[in-house]
Coordinates of C-alpha atoms and ligand atoms in Angstrom, one line a residue:
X223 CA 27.2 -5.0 -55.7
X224 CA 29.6 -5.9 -52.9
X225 CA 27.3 -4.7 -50.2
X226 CA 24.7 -6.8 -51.3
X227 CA 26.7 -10.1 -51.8
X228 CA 27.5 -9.4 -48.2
X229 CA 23.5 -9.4 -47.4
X230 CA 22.7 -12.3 -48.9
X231 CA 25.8 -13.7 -47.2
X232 CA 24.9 -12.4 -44.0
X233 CA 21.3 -13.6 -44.6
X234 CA 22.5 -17.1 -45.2
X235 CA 24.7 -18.0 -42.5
X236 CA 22.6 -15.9 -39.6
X237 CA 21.8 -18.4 -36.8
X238 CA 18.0 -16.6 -37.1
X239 CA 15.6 -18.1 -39.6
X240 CA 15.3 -15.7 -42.6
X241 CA 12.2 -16.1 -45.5
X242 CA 11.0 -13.7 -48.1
X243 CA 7.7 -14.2 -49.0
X244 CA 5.1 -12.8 -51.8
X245 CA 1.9 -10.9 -51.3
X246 CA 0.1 -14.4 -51.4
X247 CA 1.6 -16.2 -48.9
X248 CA 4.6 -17.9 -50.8
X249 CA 8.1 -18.4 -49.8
X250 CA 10.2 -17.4 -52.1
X251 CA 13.5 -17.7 -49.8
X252 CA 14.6 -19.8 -47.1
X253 CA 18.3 -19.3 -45.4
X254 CA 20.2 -22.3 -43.7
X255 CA 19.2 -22.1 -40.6
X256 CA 15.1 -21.9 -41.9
X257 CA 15.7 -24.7 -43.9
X258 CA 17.3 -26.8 -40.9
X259 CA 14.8 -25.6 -38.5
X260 CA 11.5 -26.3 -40.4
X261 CA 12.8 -29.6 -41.8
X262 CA 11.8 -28.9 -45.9
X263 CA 14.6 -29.4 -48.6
X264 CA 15.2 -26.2 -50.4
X265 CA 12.3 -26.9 -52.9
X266 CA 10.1 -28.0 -51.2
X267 CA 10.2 -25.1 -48.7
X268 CA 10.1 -22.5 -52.1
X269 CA 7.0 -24.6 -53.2
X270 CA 5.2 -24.5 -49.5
X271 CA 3.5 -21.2 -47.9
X272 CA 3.9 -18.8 -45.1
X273 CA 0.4 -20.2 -43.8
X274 CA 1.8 -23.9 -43.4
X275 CA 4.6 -22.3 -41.0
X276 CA 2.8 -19.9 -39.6
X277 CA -0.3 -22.5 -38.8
X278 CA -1.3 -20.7 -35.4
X279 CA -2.5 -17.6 -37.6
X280 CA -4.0 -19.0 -40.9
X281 CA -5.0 -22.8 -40.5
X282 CA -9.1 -23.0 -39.7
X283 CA -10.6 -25.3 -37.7
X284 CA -11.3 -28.1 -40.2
X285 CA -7.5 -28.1 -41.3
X286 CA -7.5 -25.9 -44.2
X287 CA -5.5 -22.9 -44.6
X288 CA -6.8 -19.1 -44.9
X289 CA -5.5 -16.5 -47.5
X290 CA -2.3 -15.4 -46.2
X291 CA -2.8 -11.8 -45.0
X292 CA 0.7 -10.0 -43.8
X293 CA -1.0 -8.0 -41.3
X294 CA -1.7 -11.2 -39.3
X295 CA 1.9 -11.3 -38.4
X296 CA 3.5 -8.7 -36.7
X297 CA 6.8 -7.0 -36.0
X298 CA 8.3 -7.8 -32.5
X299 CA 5.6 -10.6 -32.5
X300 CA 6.1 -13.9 -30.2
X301 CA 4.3 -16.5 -32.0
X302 CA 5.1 -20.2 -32.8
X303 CA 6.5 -21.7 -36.0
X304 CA 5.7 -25.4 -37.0
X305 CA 8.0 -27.8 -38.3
X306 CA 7.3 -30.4 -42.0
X307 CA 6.8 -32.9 -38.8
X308 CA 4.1 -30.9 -37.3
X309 CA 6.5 -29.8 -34.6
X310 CA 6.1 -26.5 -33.7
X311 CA 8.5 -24.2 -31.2
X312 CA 8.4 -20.2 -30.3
X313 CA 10.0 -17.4 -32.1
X314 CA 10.1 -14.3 -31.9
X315 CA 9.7 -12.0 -35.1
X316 CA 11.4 -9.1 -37.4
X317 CA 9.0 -8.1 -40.0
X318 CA 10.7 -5.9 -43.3
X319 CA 7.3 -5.1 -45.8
X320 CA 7.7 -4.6 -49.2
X321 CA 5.8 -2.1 -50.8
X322 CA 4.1 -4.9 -53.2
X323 CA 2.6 -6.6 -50.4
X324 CA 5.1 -9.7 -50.1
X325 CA 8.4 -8.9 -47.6
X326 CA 11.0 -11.1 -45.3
X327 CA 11.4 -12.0 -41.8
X328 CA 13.9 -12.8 -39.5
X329 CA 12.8 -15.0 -36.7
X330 CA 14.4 -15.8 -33.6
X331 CA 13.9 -19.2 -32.3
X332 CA 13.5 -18.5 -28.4
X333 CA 12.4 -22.1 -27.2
X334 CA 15.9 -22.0 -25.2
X335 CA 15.0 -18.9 -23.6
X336 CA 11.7 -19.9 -23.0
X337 CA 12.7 -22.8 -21.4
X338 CA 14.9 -20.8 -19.0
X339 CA 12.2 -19.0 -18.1
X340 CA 10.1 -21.6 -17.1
X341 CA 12.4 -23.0 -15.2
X342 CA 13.5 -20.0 -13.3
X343 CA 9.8 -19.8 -12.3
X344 CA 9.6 -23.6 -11.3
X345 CA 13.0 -22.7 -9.2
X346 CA 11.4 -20.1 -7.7
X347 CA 8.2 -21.4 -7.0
X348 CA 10.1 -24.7 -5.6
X349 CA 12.3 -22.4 -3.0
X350 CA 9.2 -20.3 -1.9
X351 CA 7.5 -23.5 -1.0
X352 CA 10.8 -24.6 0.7
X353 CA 10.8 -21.3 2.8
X354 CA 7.4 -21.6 3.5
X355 CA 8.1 -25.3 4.8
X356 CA 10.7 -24.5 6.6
X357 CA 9.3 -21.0 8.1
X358 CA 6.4 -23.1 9.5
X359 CA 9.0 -26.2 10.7
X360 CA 10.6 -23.3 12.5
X361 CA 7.5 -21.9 14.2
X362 CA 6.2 -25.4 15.1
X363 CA 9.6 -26.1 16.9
X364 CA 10.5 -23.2 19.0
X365 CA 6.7 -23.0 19.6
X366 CA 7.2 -26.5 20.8
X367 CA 10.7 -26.0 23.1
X368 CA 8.7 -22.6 24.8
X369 CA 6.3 -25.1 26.3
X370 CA 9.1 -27.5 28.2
X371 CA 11.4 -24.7 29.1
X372 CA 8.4 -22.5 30.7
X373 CA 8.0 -26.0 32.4
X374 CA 11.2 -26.3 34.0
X375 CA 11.4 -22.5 34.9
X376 CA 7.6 -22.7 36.5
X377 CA 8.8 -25.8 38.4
X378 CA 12.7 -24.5 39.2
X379 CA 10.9 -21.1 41.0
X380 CA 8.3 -23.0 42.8
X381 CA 11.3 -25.4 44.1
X382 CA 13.8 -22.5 44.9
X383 CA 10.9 -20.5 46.8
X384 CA 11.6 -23.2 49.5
X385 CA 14.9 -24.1 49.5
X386 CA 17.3 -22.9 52.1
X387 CA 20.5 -24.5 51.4
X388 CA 22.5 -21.7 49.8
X389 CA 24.5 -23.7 47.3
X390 CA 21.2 -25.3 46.2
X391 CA 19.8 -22.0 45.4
X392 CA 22.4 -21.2 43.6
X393 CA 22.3 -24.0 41.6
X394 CA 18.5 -23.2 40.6
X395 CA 19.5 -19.3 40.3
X396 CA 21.7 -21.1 37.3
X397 CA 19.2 -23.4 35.9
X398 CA 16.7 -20.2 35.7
X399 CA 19.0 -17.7 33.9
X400 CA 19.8 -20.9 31.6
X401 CA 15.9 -21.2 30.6
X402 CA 15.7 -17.3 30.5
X403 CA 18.3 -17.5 28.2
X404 CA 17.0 -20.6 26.2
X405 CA 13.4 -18.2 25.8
X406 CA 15.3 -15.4 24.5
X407 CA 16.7 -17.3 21.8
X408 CA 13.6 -19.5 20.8
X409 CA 11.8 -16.2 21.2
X410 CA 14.0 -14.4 18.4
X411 CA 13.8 -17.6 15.8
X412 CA 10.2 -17.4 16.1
X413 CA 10.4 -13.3 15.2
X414 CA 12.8 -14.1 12.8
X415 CA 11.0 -17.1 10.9
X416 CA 7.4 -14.7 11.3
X417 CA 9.6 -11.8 9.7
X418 CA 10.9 -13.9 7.0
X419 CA 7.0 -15.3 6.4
X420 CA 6.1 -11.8 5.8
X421 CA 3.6 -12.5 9.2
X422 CA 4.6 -10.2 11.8
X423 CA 2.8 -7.2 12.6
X424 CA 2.9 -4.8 15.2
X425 CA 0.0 -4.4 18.2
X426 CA -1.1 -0.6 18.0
X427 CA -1.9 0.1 21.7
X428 CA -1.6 3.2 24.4
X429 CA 1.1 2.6 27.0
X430 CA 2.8 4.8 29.7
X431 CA 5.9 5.6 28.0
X432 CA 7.6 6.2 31.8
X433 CA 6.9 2.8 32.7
X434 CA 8.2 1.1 30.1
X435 CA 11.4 2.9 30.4
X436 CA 11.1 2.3 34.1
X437 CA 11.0 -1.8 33.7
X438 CA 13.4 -1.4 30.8
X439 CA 16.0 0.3 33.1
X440 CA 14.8 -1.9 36.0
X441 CA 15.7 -5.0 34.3
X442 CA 19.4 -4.3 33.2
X443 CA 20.0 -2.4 36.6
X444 CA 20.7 -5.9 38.2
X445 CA 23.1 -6.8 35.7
X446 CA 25.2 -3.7 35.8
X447 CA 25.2 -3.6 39.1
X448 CA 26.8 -7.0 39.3
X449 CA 29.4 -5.9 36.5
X450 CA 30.0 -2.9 38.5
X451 CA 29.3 -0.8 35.6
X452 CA 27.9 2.8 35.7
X453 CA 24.4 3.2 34.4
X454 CA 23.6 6.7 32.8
X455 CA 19.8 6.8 32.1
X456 CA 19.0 10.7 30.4
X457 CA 14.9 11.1 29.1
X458 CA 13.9 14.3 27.9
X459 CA 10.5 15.0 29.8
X460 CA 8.4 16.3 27.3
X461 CA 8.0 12.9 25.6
X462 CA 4.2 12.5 26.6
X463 CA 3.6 10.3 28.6
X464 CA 0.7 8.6 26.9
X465 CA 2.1 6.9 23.6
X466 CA 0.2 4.8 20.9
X467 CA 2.4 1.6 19.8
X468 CA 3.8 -1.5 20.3
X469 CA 5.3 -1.2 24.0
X470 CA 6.6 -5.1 23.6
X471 CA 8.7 -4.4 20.6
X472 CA 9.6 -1.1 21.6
X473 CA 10.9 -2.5 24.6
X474 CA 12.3 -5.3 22.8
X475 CA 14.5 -2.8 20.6
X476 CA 16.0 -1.3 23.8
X477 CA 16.9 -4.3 25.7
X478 CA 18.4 -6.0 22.9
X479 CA 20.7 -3.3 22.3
X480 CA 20.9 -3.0 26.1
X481 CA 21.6 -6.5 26.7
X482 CA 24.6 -6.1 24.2
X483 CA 26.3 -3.6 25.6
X484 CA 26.0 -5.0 29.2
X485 CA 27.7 -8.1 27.8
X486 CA 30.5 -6.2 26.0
X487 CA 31.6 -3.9 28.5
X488 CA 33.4 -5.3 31.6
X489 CA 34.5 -1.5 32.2
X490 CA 33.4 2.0 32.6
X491 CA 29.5 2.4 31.8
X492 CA 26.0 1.8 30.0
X493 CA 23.9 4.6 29.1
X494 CA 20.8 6.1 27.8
X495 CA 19.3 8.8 26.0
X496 CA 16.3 9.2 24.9
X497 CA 14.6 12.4 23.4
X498 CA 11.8 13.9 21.4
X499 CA 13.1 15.0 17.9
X500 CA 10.3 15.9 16.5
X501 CA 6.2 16.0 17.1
X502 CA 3.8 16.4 14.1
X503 CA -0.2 16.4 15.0
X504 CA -0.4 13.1 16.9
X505 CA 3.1 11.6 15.8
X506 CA 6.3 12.1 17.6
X507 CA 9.7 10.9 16.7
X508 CA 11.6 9.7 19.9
X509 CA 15.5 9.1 19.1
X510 CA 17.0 6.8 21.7
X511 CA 21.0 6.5 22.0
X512 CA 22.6 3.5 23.7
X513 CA 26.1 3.7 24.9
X514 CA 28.8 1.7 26.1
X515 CA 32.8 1.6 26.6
X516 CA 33.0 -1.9 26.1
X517 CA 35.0 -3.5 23.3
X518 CA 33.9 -1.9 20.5
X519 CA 33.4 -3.4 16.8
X520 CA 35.8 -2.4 14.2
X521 CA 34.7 -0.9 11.3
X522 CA 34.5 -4.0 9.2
X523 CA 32.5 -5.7 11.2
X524 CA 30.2 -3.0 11.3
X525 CA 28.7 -3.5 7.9
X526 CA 27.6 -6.9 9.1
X527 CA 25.9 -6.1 12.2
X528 CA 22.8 -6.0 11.1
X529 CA 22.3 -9.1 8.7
X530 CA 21.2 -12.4 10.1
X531 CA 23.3 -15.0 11.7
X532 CA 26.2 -13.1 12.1
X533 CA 28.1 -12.6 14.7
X534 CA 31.6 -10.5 14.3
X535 CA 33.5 -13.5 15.6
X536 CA 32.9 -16.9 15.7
X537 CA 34.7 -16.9 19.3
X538 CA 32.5 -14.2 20.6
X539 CA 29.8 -17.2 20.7
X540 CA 31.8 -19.3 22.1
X541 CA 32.5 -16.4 24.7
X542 CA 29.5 -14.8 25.3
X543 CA 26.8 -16.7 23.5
X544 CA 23.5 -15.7 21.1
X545 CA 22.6 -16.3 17.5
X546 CA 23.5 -13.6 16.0
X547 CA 19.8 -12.6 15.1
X548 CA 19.2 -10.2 17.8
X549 CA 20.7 -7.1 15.4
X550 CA 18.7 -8.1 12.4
X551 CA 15.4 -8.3 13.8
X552 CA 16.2 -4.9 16.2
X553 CA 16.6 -3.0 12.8
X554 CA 13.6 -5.2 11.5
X555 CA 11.5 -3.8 14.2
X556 CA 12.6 -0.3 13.9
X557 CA 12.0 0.1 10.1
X558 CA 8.8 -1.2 10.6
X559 CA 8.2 1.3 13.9
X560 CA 9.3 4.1 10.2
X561 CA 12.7 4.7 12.1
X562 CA 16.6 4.1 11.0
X563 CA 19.3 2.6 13.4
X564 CA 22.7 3.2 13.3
X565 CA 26.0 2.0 14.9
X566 CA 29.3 4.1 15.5
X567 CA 31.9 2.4 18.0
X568 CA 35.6 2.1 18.0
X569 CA 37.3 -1.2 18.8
X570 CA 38.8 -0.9 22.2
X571 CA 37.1 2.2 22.9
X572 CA 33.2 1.3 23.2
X573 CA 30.1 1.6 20.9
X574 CA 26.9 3.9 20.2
X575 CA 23.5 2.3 18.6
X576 CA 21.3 5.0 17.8
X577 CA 17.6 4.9 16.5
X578 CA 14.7 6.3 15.8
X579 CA 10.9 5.6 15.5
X580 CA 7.8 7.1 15.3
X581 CA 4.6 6.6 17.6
X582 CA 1.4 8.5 17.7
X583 CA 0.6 10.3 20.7
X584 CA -1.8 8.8 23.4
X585 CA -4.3 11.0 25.4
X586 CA -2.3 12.8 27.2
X587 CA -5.2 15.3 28.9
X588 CA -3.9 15.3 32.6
X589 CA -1.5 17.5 32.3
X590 CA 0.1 16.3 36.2
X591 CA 1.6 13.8 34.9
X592 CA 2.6 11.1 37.2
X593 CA 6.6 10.7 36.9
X594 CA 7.1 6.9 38.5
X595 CA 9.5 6.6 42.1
X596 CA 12.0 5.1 39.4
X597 CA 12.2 7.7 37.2
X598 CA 12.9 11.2 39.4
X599 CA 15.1 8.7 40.8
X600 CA 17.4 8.1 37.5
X601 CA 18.1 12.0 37.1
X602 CA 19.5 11.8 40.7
X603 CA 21.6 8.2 40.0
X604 CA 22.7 9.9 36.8
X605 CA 24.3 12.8 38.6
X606 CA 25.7 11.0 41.5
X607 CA 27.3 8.4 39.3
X608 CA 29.4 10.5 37.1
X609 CA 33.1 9.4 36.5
X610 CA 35.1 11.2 40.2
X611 CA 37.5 12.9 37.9
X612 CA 39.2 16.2 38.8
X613 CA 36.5 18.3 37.1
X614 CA 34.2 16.7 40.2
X615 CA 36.0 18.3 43.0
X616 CA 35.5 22.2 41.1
X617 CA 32.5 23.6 42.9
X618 CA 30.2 25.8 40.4
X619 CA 31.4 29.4 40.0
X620 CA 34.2 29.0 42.0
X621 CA 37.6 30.8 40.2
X622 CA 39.0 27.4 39.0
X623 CA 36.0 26.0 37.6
X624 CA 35.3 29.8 36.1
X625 CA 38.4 29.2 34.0
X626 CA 38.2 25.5 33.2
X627 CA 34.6 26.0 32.0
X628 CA 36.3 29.0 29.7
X629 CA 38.4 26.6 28.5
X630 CA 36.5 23.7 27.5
X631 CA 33.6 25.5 26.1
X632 CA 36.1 27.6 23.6
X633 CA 37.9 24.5 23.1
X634 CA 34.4 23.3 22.2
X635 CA 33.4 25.5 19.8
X636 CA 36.7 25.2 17.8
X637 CA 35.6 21.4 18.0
X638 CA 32.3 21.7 16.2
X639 CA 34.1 24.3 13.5
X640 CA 36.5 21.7 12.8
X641 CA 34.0 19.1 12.8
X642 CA 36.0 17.2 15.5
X643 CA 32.8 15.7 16.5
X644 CA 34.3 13.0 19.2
X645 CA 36.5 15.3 20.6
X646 CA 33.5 18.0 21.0
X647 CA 31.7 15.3 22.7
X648 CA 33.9 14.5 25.3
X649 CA 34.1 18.5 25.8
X650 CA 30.3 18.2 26.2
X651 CA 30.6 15.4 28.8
X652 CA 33.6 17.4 30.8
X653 CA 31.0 20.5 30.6
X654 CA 28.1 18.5 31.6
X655 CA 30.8 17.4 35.0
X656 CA 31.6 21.1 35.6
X657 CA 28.6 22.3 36.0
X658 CA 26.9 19.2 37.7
X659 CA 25.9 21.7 40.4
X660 CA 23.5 23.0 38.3
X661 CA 22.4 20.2 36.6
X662 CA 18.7 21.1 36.8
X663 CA 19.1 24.6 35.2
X664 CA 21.4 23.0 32.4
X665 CA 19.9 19.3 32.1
X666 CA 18.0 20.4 28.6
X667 CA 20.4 22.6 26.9
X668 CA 23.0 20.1 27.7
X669 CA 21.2 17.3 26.2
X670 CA 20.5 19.3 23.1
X671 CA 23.8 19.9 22.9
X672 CA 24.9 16.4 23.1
X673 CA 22.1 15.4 20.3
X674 CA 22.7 18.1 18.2
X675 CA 26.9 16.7 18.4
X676 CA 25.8 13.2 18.2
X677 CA 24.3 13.8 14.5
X678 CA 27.3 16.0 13.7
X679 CA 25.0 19.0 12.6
X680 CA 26.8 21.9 12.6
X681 CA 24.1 24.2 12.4
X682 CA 22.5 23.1 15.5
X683 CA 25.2 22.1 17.4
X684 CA 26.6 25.9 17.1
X685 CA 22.9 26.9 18.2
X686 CA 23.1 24.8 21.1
X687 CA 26.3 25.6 22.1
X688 CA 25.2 29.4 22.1
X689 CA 22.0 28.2 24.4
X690 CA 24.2 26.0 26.9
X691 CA 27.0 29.0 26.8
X692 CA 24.5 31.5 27.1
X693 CA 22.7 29.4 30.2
X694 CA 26.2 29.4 31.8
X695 CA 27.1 32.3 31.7
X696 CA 24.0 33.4 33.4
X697 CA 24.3 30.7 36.1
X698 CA 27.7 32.3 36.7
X699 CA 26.6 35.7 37.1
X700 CA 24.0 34.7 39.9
X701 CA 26.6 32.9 41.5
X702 CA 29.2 36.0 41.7
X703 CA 26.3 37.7 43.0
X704 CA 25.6 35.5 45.8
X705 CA 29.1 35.4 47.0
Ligands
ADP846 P1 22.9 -12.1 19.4 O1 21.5 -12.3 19.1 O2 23.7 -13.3 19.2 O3 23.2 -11.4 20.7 P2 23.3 -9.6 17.9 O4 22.7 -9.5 16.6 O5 22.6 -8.9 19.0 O6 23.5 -11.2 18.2 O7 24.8 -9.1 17.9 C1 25.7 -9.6 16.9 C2 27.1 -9.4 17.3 O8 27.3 -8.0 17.2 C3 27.5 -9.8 18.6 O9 27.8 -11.2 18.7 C4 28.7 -8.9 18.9 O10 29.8 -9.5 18.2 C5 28.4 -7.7 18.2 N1 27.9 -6.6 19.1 C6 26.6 -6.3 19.2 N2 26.4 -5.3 20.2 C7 27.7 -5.0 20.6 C8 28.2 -4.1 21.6 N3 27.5 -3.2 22.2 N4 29.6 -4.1 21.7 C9 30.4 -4.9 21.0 N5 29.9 -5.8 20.1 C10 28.6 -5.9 19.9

């Protein structure tokens, strides 16, 4: 008895419109809310039908009603219910059937939420059109600067080529790194506005992988060279030659990243590795490392390296200029080359951007491959550019560098067993500087080494270590021998 007081209490006050009706269509209840909603008085609304408020279902053309049929109206049903005024609005339904045809529903009156919908679609239609607007603004401008600065830089070389007066040239050396610099931002908001457009695609095309890397290198040797830095350049040589990509962006990923750490460093080096990490049919993975010991980004700032616009410190523009969109569209270009990129640096202490990307392989018949001047010259400027530390002055095999090698390499293993990765490699780079005498026998080992370290595998750093022990240890044999 209580429990059903408390139903028809419940049924009464519930915000949802509740009706029982009969098997032919009459309404035989009506709560508060029904009666508010549908505008009838009480008795009117118990002398009306369910096909008067349920007129989408059961009114014919010429205005008259059809017999009310229950299965017409379903369970979890969006429909529309009209109003005394003709008014109608959308609800959503609860059907409970009696078993003598008739039943009740609860409807739920979801023009709010309708409503909201709508709107949410008129928002977002409004803000894509915005984008789109301002995507194409974007493109239209910087398309429009490229012209005037190529100008100026066309007219500024033509003028220098016959000037004479050194301060004059200097002047124009100024006024063309300006517009270089001016290209490399317009440049990036156009990549950036095509990215955001969903309209930039790659170019699929064979290149020689060597002379990309050579111009690459080329390009930021000036640079360093002012800066006095060091400039490390490592490539494994079984990447082919012959690759199938975009060479623009590829190179575009690299010098952004090289660029960077040739403005943050003032001291100590810029280097490169590149190697093959894996090859599949015609795809290879190349996995490129690009290091500096400039000043670092803390851990923080990390996590926004890659989003647009941001730069870790609003002084560092002041400082050393950009836009702060030369990260996001770098990892842009990499996930769409199917490749990650990652960053591990230490403020203070220097930084490490690492990625990957896959590229099919080009035809790479002739086997001779010809190695550009450049490159068999970078293995040589590698070597003769290491840090002079003591380690430099230990000729190969003699009894001190015997000892310190024993040293650092069991010092190194205890590093990779206690996952000391940074420690082991700086153990790797004092190994590589021992045994720089014999840099072509351990060039490859070494390298894996350093990979293998660099992705803090413990599995294949331990293997390499075995290789580049096992390597020494050979070397040093021969060399007792020849004394
Ligand atoms: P921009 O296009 O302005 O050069 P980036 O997206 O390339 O911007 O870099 C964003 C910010 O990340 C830089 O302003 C700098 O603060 C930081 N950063 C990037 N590379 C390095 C690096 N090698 N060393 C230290 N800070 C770096």
């Amino acid at each position: 008895m209580k429990r059903e007081r408390m139903n028809a209490g419940v049924a009464e006050e519930t915000v949802e419109l509740v009706l029982a009706f009969e098997r032919d269509g009459g309404i035989s209840y009506g709560n508060r809310s029904a009666l508010e909603k549908l505008g009838y008085a009480q008795e009117e609304l118990l002398s009306g039908s369910m096909c008067e408020v349920f007129r989408q279902e059961f009114q014919r053309e010429d205005g008259s009603y059809a017999d009310f049929d229950r299965t017409l109206l379903k369970d979890g049903q969006e429909t529309v219910m009209y109003r005394k005024n003709n008014a109608c609005f959308p609800v959503m339904l609860r059907l409970f059937e009696d078993e003598d045809g008739g039943g009740y529903l609860m409807a739920e009156d979801i023009a709010y939420r309708k409503n909201t919908d709508v709107r949410i679609r008129q928002l977002k239609e409004e803000e894509e059109a915005n984008q789109k607007a301002r995507n194409e603004f974007t493109a239209n401008v910087t398309h429009e600067l490229r012209t005037p600065v190529n100008g100026i830089k066309g007219h500024v070389t033509a003028l220098s080529e016959n000037v004479q007066d050194a301060e004059v040239k200097k002047t124009l050396d100024i006024i063309l790194y300006c517009c270089d610099n001016m290209s490399a931002i317009i440049n990036n908001i156009l990549d950036f506005s095509k990215m955001e457009a969903g309209k930039f695609t790659l170019e699929d095309k064979e290149f020689d992988f060597y002379n990309m890397m050579d111009q690459i290198v080329a390009t930021h040797t000036v640079a360093i060279n002012k800066k006095e830095l060091q400039f490390r350049v490592h490539i494994d040589e079984t990447i082919p030659q012959r690759l199938i990509g975009d060479e623009l962006r590829v190179g575009q990923i690299l010098n952004n990243l090289l660029s960077n750490a040739v403005k943050f460093t003032t001291v100590g080096q810029v280097s490169v590795d590149v190697s093959r990490t894996m090859q599949t049919g015609d795809e290879v993975e190349l996995f490129f490392m690009v290091r500096d010991s400039g000043i670092g980004i803390s851990i923080e700032e990390q996590d926004k390296l890659f989003q647009s616009f941001k730069q870790v410190d609003a002084s560092i523009t002041r400082r050393f200029g950009g836009t702060g969109l030369g990260l996001s569209i770098t990892k842009q270009l990499v996930e769409m080359m199917n490749g990650t990129i990652h960053v591990e640096s230490e403020k203070g202490k220097g930084s490490c951007f690492s990625f990957s990307i896959r590229l099919r392989t080009g035809d790479n018949m002739d086997e001779s491959r010809d190695m550009s001047e450049t490159y068999r010259n970078w293995n040589h400027l590698t070597g003769s550019m290491e840090e002079v530390g003591q380690e430099e002055r230990l000729t190969f095999g003699t009894k001190e560098n015997r000892e310190e090698l024993k040293k650092r390499l069991e010092k190194l293993v205890l590093s990779i067993e206690l996952s000391s990765w940074e420690k082991a490699e700086t153990l790797a780079q004092t190994i590589k500087t021992l045994t720089k005498d014999r840099e072509s026998e351990l060039k490859r080992p070494i390298l894996q080494m350093e990979m293998a370290l660099r992705k803090e595998n413990y599995e294949k750093s331990i293997a390499a270590y075995e290789n580049v022990k096992a390597t020494i240890t050979a070397l040093l044999e021969d060399a007792v021998e020849v004394r």
